[in-house]
Short mmCIF file of C-alpha atoms in Angstrom, two decimals:
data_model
loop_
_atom_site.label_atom_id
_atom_site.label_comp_id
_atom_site.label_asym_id
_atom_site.label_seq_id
_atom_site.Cartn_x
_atom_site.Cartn_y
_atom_site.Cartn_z
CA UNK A 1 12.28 15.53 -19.08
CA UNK A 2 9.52 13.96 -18.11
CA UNK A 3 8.31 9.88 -18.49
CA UNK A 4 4.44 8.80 -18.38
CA UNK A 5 4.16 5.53 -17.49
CA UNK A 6 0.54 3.72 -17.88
CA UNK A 7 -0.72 0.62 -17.25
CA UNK A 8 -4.09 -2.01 -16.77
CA UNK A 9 -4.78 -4.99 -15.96
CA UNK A 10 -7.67 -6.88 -14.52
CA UNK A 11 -7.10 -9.07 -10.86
CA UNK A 12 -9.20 -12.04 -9.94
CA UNK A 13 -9.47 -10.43 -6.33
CA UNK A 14 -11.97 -7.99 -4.83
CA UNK A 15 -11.26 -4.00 -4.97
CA UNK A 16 -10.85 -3.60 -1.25
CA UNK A 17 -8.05 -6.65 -1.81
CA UNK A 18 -6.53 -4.75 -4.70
CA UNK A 19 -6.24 -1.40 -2.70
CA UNK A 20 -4.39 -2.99 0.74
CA UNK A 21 -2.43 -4.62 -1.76
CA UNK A 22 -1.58 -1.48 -3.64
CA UNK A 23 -0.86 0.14 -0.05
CA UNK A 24 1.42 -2.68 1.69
CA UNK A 25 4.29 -0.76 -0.11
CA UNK A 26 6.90 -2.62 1.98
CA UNK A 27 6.11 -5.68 -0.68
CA UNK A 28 6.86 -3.38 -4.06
CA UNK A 29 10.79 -4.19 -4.59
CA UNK A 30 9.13 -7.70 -5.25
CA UNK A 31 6.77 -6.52 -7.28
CA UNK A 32 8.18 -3.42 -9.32
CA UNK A 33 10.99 -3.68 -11.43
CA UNK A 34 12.53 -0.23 -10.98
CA UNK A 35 11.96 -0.24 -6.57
CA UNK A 36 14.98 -1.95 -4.85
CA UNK A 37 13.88 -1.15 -1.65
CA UNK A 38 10.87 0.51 0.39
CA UNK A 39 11.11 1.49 4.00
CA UNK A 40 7.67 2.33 5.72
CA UNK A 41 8.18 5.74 7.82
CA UNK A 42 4.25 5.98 8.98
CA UNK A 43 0.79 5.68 7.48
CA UNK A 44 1.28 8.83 5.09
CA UNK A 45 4.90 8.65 3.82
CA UNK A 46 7.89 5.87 2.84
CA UNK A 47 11.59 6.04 2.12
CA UNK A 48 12.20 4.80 -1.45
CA UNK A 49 15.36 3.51 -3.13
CA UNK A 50 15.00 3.20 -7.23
CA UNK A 51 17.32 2.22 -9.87
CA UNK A 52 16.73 4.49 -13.20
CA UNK A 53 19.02 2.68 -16.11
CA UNK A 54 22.73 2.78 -13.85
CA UNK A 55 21.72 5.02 -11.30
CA UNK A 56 20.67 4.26 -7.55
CA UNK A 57 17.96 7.40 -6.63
CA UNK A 58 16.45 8.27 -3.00
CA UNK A 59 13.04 9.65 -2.13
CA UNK A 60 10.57 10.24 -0.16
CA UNK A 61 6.86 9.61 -1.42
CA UNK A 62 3.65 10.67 0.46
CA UNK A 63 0.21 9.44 -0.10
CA UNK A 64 -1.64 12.63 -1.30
CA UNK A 65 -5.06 10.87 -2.41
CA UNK A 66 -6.23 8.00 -0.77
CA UNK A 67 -10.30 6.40 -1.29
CA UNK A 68 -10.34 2.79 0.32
CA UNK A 69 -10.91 0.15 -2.35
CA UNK A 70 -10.63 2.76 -5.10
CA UNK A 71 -7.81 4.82 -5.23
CA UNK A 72 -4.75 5.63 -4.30
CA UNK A 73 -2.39 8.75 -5.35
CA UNK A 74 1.34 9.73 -4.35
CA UNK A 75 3.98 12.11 -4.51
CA UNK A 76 7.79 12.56 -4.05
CA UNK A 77 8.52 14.80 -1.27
CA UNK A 78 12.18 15.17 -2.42
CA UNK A 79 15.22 13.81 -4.36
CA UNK A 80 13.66 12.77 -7.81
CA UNK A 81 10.03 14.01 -8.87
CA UNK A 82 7.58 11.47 -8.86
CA UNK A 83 4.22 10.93 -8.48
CA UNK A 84 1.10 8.86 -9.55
CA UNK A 85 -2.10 7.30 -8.84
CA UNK A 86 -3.91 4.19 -9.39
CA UNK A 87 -7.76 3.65 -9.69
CA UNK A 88 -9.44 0.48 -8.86
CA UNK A 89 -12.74 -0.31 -10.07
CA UNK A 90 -14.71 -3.65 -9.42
CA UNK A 91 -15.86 -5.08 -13.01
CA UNK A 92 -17.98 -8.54 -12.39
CA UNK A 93 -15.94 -11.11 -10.52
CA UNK A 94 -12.43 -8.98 -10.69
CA UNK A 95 -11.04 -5.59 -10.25
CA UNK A 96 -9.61 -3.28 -13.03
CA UNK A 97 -6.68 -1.35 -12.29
CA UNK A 98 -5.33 1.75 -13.65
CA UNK A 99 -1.89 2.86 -13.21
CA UNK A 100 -0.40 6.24 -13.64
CA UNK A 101 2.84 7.15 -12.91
CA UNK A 102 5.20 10.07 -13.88
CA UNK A 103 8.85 10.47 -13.15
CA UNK A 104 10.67 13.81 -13.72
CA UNK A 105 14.15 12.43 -15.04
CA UNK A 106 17.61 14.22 -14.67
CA UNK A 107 19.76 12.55 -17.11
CA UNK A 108 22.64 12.17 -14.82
CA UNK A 109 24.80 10.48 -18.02
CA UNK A 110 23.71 13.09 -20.63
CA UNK A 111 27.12 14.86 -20.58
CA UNK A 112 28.80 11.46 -21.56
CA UNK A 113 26.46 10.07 -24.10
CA UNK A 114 24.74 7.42 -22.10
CA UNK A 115 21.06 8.02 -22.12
CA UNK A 116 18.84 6.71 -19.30
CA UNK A 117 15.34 5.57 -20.14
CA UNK A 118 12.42 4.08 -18.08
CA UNK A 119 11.29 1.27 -20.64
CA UNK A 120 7.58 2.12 -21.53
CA UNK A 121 6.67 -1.57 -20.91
CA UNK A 122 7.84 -1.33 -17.44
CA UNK A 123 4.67 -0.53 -16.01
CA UNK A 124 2.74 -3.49 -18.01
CA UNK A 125 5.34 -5.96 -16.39
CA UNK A 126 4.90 -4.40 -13.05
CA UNK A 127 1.31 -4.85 -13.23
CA UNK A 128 1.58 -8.48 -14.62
CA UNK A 129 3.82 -9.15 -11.36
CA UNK A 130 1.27 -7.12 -9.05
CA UNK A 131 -1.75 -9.11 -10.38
CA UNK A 132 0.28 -12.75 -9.34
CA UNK A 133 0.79 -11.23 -6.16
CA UNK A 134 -2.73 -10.08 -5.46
CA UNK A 135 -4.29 -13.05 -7.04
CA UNK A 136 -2.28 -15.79 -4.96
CA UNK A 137 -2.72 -13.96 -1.58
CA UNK A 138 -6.81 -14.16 -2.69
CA UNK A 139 -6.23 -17.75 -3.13
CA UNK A 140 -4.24 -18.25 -0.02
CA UNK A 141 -7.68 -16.40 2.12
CA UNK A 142 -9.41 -18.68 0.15
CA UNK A 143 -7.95 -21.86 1.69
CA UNK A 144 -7.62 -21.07 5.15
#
């Protein structure tokens, strides 16, 4: 069973900003709900801990796509299927983002009637959390 999750937003921050933010992933279990923690193995591929409803799932992701300031794709290299991508765009004085994500789900509690589901709104408040982020580290170059 499969789970799209999408997502935009526009940041008050320029793309090339935007994408170093999107790659620091060491920052995410701050940022995305799901992500309680994120270990940085090298420049290609991280160690990922995420909770999905009651359960506590391990994997590896590796970039697989990456275009500086405009894009940046993944994929699970094991343990859960995952993968996504987000696009970046510079509109005026911000930056749209895209997000795409998809997560292959094994019902581990099927057999005893407890469903688990990735809220569809997840990736909105993810987003909402990412933009803060992004937009107070522009402010913080700002003032310096």
């Amino acid at each position: 069973m499969a789970t799209v999750l999408t997502g935009q937003i526009d940041v008050a921050a320029p793309p090339g900003q935007v994408y170093e933010c999107w790659t620091d992933v060491a920052s995410f279990p701050d940022v995305l709900e799901m992500v309680q923690s994120v270990r940085v193995v090298d420049e290609v591929r991280s160690f990922w801990q995420v909770r999905i409803g009651r359960s506590v799932q391990d994997f590896y992701a590796d970039i697989v796509d990456a275009v500086p300031g405009r894009r940046v794709g993944w994929q699970s290299t094991d343990g859960i299927l995952h993968s996504g991508h987000v696009e970046i765009e510079e509109q005026g004085d911000s930056t749209h983002v895209t997000l795409r994500a998809v997560w292959d789900q094994q019902d581990p509690f099927a057999g005893i009637g407890l469903p688990v589901a990735i809220d569809q709104d997840i990736a909105q408040r993810d987003l909402q959390r990412f933009k803060r982020m992004v937009e107070a580290r522009a402010r913080s170059d700002i003032s310096r």
